[in-house]
Short mmCIF file of C-alpha atoms in Angstrom, two decimals:
data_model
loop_
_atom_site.label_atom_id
_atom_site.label_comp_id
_atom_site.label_asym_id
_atom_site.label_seq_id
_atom_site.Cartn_x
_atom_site.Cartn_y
_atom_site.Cartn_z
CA UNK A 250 0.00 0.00 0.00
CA UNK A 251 1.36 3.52 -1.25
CA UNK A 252 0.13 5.19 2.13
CA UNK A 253 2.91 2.88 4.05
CA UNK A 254 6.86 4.17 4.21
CA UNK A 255 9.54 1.31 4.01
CA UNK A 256 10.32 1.14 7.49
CA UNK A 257 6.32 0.90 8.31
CA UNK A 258 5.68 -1.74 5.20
CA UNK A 259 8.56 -3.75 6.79
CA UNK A 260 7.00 -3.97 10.70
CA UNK A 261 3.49 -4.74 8.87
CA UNK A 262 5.16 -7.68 6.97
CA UNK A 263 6.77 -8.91 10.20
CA UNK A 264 3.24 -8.77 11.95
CA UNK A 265 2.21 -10.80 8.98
CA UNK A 266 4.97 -13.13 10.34
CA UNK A 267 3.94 -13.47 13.48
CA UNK A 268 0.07 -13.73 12.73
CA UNK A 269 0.54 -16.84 10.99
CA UNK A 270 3.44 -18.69 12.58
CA UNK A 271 2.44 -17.93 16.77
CA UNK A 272 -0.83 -18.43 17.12
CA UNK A 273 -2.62 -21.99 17.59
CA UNK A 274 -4.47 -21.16 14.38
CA UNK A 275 -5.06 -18.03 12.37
CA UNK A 276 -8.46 -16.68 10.66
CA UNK A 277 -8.46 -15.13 7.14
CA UNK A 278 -11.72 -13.26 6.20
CA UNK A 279 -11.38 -14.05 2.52
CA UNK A 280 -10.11 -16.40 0.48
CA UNK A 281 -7.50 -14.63 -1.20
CA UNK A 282 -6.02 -13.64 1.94
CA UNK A 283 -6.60 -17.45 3.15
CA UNK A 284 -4.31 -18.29 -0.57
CA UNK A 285 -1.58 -15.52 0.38
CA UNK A 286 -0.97 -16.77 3.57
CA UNK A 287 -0.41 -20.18 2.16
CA UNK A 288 1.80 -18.93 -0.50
CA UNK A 289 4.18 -16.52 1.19
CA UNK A 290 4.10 -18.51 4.66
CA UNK A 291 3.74 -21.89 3.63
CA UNK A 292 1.14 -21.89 6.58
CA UNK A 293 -2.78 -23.27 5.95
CA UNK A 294 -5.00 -20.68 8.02
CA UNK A 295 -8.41 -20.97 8.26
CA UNK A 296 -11.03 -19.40 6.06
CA UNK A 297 -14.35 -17.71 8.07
CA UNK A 298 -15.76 -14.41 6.24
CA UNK A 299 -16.35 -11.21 7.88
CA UNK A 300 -20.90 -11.39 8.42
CA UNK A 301 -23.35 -9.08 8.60
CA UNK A 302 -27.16 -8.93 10.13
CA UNK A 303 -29.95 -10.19 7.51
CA UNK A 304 -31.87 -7.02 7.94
CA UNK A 305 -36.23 -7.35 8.05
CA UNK A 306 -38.38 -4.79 6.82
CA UNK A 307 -37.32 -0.68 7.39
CA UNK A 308 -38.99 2.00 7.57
CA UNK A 309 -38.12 5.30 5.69
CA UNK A 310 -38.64 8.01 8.57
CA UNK A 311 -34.85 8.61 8.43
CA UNK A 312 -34.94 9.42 4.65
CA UNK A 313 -36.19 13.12 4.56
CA UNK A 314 -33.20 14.41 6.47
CA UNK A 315 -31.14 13.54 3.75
CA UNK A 316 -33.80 15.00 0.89
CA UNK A 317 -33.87 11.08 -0.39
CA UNK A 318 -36.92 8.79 -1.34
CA UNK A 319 -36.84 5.22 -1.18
CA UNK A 320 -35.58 3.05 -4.24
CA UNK A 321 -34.54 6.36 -6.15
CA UNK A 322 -30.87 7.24 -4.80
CA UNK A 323 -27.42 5.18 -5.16
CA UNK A 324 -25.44 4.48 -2.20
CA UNK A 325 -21.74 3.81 -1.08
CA UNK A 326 -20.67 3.33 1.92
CA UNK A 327 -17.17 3.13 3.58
CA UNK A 328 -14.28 6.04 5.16
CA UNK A 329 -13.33 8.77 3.37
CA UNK A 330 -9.67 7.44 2.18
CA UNK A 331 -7.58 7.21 -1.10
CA UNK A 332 -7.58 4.10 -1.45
CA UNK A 333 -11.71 3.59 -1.32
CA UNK A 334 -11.54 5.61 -4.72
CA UNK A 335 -15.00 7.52 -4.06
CA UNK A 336 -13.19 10.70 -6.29
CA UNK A 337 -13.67 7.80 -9.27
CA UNK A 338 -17.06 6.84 -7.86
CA UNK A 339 -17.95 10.43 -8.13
CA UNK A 340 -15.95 11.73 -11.86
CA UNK A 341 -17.73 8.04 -13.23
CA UNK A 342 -21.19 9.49 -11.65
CA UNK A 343 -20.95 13.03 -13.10
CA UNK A 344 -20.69 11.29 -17.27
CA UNK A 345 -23.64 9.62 -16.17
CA UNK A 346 -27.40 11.55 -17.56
CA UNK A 347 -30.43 11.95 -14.70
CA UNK A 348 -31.12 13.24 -11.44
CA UNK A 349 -30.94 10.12 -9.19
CA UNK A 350 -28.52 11.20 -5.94
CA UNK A 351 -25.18 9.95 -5.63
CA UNK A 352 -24.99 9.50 -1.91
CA UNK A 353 -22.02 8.41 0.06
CA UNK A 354 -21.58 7.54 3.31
CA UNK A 355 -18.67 7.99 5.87
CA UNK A 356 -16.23 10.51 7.55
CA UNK A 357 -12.57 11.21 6.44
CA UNK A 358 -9.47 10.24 8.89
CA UNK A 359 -6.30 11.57 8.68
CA UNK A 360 -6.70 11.78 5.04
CA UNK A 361 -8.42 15.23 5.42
CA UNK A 362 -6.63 16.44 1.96
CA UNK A 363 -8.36 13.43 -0.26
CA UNK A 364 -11.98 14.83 2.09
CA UNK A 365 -11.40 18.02 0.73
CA UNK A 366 -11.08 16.69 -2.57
CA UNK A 367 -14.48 14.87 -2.47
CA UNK A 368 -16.10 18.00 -1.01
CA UNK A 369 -15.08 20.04 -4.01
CA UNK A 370 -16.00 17.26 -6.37
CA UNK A 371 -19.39 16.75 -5.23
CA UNK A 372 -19.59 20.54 -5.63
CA UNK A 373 -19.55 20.04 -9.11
CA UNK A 374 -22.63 18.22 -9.26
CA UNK A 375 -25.42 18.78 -7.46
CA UNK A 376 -26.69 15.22 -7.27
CA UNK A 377 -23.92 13.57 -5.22
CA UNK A 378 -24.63 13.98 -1.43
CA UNK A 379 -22.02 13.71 1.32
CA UNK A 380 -23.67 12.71 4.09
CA UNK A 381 -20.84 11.93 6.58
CA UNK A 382 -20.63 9.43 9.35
CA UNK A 383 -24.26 7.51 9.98
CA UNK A 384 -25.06 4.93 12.27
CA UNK A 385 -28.24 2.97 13.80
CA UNK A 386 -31.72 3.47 12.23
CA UNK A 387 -30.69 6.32 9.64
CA UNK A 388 -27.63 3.99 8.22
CA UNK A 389 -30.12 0.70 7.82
CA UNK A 390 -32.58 3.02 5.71
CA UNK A 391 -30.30 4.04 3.78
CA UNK A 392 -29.07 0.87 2.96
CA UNK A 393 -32.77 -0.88 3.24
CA UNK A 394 -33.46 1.83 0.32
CA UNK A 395 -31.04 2.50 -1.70
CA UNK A 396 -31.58 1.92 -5.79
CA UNK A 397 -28.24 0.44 -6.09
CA UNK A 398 -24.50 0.21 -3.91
CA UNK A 399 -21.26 1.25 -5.43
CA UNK A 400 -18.25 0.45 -3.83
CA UNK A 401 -15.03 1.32 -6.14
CA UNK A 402 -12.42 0.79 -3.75
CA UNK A 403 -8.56 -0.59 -4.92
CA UNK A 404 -8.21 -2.39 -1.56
CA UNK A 405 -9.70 -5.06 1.10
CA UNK A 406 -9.54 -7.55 3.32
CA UNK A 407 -13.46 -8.32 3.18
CA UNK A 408 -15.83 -5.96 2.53
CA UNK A 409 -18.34 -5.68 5.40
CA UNK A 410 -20.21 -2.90 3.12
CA UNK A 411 -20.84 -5.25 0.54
CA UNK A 412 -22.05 -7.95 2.45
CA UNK A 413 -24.52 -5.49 4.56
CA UNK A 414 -25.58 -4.35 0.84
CA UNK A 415 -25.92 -8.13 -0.34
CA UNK A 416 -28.02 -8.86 2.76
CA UNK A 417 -30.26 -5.83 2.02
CA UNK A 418 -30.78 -7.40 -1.62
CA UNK A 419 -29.00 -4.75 -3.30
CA UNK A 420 -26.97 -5.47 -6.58
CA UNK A 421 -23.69 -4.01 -6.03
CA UNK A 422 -21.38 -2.50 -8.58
CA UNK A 423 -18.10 -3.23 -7.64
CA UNK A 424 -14.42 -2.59 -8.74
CA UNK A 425 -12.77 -6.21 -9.71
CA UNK A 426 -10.50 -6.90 -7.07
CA UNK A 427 -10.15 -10.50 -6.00
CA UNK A 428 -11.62 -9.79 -2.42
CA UNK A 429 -14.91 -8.08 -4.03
CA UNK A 430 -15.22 -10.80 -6.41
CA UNK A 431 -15.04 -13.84 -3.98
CA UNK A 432 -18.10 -12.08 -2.30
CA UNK A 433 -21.09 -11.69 -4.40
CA UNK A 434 -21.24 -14.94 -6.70
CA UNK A 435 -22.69 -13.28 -9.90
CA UNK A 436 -25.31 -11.03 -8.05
CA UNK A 437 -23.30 -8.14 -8.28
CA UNK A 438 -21.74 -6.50 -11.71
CA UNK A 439 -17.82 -5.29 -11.45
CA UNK A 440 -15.97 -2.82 -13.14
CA UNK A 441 -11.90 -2.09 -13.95
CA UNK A 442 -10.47 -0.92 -10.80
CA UNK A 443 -9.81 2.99 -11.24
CA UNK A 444 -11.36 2.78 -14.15
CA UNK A 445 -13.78 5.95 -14.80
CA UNK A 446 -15.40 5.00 -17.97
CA UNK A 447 -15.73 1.49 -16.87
CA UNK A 448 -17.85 3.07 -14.17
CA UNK A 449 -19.83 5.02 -15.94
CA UNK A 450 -20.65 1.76 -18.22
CA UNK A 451 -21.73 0.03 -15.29
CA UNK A 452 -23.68 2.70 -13.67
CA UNK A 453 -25.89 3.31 -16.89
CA UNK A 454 -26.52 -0.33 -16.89
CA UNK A 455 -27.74 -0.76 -13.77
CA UNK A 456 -29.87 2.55 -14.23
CA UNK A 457 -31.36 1.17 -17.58
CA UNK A 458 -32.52 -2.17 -16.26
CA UNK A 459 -35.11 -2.54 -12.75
CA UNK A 460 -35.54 -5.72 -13.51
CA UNK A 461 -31.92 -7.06 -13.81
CA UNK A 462 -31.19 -4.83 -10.56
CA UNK A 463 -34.46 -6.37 -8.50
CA UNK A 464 -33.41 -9.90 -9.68
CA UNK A 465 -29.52 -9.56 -8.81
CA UNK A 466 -30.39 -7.90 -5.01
CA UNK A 467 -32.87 -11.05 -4.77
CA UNK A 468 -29.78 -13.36 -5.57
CA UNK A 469 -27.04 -11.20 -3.39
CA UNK A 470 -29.15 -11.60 0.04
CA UNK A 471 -29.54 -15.28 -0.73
CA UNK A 472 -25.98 -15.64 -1.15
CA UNK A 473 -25.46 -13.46 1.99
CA UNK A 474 -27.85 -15.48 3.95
CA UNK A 475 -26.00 -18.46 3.07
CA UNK A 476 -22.65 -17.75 3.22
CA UNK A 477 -22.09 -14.38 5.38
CA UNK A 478 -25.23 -14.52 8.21
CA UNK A 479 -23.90 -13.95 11.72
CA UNK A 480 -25.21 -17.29 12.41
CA UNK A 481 -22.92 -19.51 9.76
CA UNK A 482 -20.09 -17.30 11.06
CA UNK A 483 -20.23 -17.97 14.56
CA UNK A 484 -20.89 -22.18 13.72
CA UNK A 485 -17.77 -21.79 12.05
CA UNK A 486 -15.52 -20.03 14.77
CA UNK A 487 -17.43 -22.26 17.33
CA UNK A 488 -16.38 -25.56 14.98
CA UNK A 489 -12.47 -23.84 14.78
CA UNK A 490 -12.42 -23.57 18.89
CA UNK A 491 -13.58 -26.96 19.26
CA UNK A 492 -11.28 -28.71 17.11
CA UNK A 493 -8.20 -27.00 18.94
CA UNK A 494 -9.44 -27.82 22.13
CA UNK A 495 -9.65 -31.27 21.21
CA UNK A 496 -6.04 -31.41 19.30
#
């Protein structure tokens, strides 16, 4: 990661060290990380996903704050940093023809020049909203109601956005990194990493077709229910603390 200086990349590869070789057994949220570990280590750690609440009904109380109605507004979700690419979720969004919001969710760090430069992107077009940090019932709405979820980012363990997304049967359009992939099992639709027209492509898509985007958000909570729920997660740390007690 660009963000890191040698001397910090070097300690982070020695706690990658000591992650996998110490412990009785190490967890990997994704595959790919679960496939890295086994090819720079030479270590098999165990695969169990990051999981998310399958959400019931909402209601849309929350959404007038925010100037939104339900089903007519794209979402994102995640912190305001680099490497979460919202600047290309947002140049991508401003090629695209309508008036459905843009809206995206989250605060900025220490990052506070790459805020700056979403604030004075956004200002370029009136229909992307940034809404900063949300939590509890107002965050669930949003998701619960959202049109679509965009989530461009070049970098992830396991997205816990996505999943919450999937398990609100929303279609998600995705950049095309391994760990976004692995998640949605053909209900989403995924796009070049950094790639702005790419975007765009997949944004008018989505926006041209209700019926592709209801049927794909039908598939992507099924998949979440089956393979993300809270439930299956917890069976499968339960299962991982019960073998090692017994070895």
């Amino acid at each position: 990661d660009s963000k890191w200086s040698k001397p910090a990349k070097l300690y982070l590869r020695f706690g990658e060290w000591c992650a996998v070789r110490f412990p009785h057994a190490t967890i990997a949220v994704s595959h790919t990380i679960q496939v890295f570990c086994r090819k720079k280590f030479r270590k098999d750690v165990y695969y169990i996903p990051n999981g998310a609440e399958m959400p019931g009904p909402q209601g849309t109380s929350e959404l007038a704050a925010f100037g939104l109605e339900p089903n007519k507004y794209l979402l994102g979700v995640g912190r305001l940093l680099p490497r979460k690419a919202y600047d290309v979720a947002i140049e991508a969004y401003r090629r695209v023809p309508g008036d459905m919001p843009l809206v995206i969710v989250g605060e900025a760090t220490h990052e506070g020049d790459y805020a700056e430069k979403l604030q004075a992107l956004a200002a370029k077009d009136p229909r992307v909203k940034l809404v900063g940090y949300q939590s509890g019932a107002a965050l669930k709405q949003l998701f619960a109601h959202c049109y679509a979820f965009v989530h461009p980012s070049q970098a992830e363990g396991l997205s816990v956005s996505i999943i919450e997304a999937m398990a609100s049967a929303k279609v998600v359009i995705m950049s095309n990194i391994e760990e976004n992939l692995e998640l949605v099992d053909h209900s989403g639709l995924a796009f070049e990493t950094d790639n702005v027209d790419a975007l765009r492509k997949a944004y008018e898509l989505v926006l041209s077709d209700p019926e592709m985007v209801e049927q794909r958000g039908k598939r992507a909570r099924e998949v979440a229910r089956r393979e993300y729920s809270w439930s299956r997660v917890i069976d499968k740390t339960d299962a991982l603390f019960k073998d090692l007690i017994q070895s």
